[in-house]
Short mmCIF file of C-alpha atoms in Angstrom, two decimals:
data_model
loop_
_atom_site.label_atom_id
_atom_site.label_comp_id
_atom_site.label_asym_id
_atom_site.label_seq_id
_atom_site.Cartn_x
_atom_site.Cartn_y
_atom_site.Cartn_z
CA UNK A 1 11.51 -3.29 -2.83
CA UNK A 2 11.76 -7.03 -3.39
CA UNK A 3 9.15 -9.40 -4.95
CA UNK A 4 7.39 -11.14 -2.71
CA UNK A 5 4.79 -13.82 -2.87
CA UNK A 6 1.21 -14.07 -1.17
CA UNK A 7 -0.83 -17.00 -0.50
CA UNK A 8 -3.95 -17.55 -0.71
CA UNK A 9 -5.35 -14.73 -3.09
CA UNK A 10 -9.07 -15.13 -1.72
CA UNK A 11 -10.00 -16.74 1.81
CA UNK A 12 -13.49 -17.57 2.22
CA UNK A 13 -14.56 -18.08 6.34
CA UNK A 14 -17.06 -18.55 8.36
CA UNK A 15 -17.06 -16.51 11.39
CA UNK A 16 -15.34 -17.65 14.34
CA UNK A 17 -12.62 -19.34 12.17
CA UNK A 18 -9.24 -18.87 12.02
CA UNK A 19 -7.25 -17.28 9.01
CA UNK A 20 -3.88 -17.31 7.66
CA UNK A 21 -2.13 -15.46 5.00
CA UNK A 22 1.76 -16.48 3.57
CA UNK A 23 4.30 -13.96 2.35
CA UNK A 24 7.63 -15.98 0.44
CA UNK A 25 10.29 -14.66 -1.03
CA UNK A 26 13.38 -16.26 -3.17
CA UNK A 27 15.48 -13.55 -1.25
CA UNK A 28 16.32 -12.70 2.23
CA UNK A 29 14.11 -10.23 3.05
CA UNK A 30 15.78 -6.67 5.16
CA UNK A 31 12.11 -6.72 6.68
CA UNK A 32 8.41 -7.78 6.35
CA UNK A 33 5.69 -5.15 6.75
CA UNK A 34 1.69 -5.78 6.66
CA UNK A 35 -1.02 -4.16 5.84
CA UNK A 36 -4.68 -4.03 6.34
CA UNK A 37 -7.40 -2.39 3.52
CA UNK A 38 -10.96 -2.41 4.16
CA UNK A 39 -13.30 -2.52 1.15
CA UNK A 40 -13.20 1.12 -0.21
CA UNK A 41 -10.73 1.91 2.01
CA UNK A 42 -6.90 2.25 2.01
CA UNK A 43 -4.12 0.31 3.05
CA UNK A 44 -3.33 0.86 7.25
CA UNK A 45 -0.26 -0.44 8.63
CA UNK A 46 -0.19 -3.10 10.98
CA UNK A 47 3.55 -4.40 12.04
CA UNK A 48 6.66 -4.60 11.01
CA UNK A 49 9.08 -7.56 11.14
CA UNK A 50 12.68 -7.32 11.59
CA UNK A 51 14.27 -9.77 13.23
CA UNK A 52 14.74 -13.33 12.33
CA UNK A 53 12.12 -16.27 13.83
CA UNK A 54 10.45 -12.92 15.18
CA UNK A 55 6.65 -13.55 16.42
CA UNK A 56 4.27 -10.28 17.31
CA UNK A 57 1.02 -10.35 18.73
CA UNK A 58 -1.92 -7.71 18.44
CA UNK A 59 -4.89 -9.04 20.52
CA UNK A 60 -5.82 -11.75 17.84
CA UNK A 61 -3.60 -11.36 15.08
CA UNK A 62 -0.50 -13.08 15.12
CA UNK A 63 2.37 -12.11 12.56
CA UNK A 64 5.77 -14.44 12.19
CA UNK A 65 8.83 -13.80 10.49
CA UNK A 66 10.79 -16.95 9.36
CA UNK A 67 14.37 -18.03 10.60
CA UNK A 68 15.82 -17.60 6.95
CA UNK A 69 13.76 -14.37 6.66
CA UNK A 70 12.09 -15.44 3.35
CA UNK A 71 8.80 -15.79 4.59
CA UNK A 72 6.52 -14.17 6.76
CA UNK A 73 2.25 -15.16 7.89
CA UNK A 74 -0.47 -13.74 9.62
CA UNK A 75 -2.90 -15.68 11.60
CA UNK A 76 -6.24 -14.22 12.68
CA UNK A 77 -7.87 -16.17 15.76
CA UNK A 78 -11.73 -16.52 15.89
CA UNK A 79 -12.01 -14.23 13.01
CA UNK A 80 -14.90 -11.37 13.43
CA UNK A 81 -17.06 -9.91 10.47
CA UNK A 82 -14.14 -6.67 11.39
CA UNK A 83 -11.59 -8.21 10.10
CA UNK A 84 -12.96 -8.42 6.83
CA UNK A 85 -10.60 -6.88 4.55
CA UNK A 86 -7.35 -7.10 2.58
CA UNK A 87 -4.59 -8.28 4.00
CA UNK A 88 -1.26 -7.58 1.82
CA UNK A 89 2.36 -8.14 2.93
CA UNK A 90 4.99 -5.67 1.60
CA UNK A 91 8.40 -5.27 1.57
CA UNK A 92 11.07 -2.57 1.03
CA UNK A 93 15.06 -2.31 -0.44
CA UNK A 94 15.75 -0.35 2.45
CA UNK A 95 15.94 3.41 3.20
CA UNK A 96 13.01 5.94 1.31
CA UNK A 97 13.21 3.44 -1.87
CA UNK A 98 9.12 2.31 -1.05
CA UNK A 99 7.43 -0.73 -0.40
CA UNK A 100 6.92 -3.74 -2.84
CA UNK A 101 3.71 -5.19 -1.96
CA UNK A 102 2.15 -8.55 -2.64
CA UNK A 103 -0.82 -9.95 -4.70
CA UNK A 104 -2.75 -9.25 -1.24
CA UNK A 105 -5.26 -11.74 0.59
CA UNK A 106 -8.83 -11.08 0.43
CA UNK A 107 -10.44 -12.31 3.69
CA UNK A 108 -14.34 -12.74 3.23
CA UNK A 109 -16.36 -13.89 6.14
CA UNK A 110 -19.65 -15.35 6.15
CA UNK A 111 -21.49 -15.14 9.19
CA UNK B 1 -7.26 14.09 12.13
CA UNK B 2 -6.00 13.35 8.78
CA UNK B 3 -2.56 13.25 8.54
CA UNK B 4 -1.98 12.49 4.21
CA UNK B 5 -5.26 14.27 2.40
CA UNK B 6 -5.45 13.73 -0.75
CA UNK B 7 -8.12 15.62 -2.89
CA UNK B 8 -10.48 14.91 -4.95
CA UNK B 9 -11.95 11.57 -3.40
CA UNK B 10 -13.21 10.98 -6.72
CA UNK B 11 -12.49 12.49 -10.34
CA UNK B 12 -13.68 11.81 -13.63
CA UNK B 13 -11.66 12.90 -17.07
CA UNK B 14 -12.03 12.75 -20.35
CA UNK B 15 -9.76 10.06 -22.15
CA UNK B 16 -6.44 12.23 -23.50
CA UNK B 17 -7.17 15.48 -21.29
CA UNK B 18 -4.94 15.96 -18.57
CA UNK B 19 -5.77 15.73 -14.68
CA UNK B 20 -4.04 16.83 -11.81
CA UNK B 21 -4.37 14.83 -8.59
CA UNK B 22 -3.24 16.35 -5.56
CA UNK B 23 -1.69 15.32 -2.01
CA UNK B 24 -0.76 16.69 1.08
CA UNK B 25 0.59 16.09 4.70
CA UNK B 26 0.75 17.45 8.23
CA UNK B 27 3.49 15.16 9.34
CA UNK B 28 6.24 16.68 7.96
CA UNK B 29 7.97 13.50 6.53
CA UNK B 30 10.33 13.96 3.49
CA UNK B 31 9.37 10.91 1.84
CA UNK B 32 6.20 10.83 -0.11
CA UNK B 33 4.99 8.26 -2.64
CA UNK B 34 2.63 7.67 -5.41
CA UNK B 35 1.06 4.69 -5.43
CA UNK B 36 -1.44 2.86 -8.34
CA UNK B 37 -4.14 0.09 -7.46
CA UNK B 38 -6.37 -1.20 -9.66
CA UNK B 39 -9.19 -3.51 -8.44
CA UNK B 40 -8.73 -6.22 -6.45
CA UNK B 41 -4.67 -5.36 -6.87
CA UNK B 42 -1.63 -4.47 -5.08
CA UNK B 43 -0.70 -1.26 -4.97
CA UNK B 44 1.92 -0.34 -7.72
CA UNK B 45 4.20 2.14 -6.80
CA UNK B 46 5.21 4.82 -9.67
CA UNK B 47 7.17 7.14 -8.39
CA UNK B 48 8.84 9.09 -4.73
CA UNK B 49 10.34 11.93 -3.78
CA UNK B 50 12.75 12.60 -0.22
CA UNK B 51 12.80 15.98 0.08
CA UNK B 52 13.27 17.42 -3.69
CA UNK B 53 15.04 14.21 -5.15
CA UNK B 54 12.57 12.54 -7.57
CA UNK B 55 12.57 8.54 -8.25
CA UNK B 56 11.01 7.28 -10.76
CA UNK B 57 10.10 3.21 -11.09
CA UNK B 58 11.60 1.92 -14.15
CA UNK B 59 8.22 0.87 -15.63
CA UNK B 60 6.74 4.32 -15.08
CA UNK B 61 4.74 5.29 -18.09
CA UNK B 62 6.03 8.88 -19.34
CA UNK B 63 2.54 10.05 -19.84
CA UNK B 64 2.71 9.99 -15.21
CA UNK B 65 4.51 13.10 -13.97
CA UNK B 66 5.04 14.82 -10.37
CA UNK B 67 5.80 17.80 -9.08
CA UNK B 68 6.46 18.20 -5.31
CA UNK B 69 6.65 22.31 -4.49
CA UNK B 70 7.18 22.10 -0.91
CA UNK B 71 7.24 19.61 1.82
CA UNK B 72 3.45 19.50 2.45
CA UNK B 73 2.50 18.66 -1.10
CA UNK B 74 2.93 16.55 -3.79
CA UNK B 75 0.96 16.48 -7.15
CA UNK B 76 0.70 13.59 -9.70
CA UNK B 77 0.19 14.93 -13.02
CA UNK B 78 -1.28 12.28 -15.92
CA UNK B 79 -0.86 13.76 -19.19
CA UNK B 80 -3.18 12.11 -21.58
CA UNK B 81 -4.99 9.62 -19.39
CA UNK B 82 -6.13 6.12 -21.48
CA UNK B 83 -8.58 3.90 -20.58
CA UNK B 84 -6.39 1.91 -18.79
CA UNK B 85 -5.13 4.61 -16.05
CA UNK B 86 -9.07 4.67 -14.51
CA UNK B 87 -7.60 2.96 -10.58
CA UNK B 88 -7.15 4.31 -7.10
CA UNK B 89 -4.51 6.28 -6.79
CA UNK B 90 -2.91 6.65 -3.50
CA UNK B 91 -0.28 9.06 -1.89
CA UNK B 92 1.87 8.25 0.90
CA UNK B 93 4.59 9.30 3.08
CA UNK B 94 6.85 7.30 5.54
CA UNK B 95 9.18 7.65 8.29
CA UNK B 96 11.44 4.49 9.42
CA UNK B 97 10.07 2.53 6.38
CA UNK B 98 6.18 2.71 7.61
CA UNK B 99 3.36 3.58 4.95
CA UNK B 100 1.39 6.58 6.01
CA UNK B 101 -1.33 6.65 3.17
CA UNK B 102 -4.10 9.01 2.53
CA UNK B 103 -7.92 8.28 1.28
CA UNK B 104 -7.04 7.73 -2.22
CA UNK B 105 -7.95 9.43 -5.33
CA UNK B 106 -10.66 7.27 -7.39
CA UNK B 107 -9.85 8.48 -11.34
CA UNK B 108 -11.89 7.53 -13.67
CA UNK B 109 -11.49 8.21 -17.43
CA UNK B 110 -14.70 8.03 -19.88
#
């Protein structure tokens, strides 16, 4: 996959707050992928980008894929103690080659 | 229902003695992966297999093997495990690009 960069590393909330997490890469990107892992837990998908300027919506997350395809975010709305978590971008070569994923963004909320 | 089980959920070896960690699926994908996190990390990816062709990442210690018998499962063999191999280690398989991963195996090595 190719290297891709994730900002912030830790994201301290309080609840009710919005969030957002950047993906960049030096390279266009074939696609973006993210990922959610809960403490303890493992890594769930969430979306998958494709297209360029592409914007996807899951009830309050919001996920954007930039016009050059070198960067990517997720925004949370009105975050909830739920979406505590990881949240890591990732992205592949193409074909079965695997997933490169980024440093990751761990979301803490305090209520 | 789980879809990627991997087994044990937790395992404990002794520094230099070998361990087996084993996955398996129900989906019937042909890709499956092994991937490394350590805390508070990104999962590293080691090594995949579609169908019976192995790939190995280029910074792949030697002392990590796999074997992958069938379709179903896929083992990741550590042959002398150091101090420095205790981390999750997660198995996954994909179809269209998308991660499937299972529970994770938690190794550690005293």
């Amino acid at each position: 996959g190719q290297q891709v960069m994730q900002i912030p590393q830790y994201q301290h909330v309080q609840e009710g707050e919005d969030f957002t997490t950047y993906c960049n890469s030096s390279t266009t990107l074939s696609n973006i992928q993210w990922y959610k892992q809960r403490p303890g837990g493992h890594p769930v998908f969430l979306i998958q980008l494709v297209k360029s300027g592409e914007v996807k919506k899951q009830k309050r997350l919001t996920f954007q894929f930039g016009e050059a395809k070198k960067n990517s975010s997720l925004h949370i709305t009105a975050t909830q103690t739920t979406d505590v978590g990881t949240y890591f971008c990732a992205s592949s070569g193409g074909g079965a080659d695997g997933l490169t994923f980024g440093k990751g963004t761990h979301l803490i909320i305090q209520p | 229902d789980a879809m990627v089980i991997q087994n044990p959920r937790y395992q404990v070896t002794q520094f230099g003695k070998p361990v087996t960690l084993s996955c398996s699926q129900t989906l019937n994908h042909n890709v499956m992966y092994w991937y490394q996190q350590k805390s508070s990390q990104a999962p590293k990816l080691l090594f995949h297999y579609y169908d019976k062709d192995f790939n190995n990442e280029a910074d792949t210690p030697d002392n990590f093997q796999s074997r992958r018998p069938n379709t179903s499962f896929c083992f990741l063999d550590i042959r002398s495990p150091g101090l420095g191999d205790a981390a999750m280690y997660l198995c996954a398989t994909s179809i269209y690009e998308k991660l499937f991963f299972g529970s994770g195996t938690q190794l550690s090595v005293l």
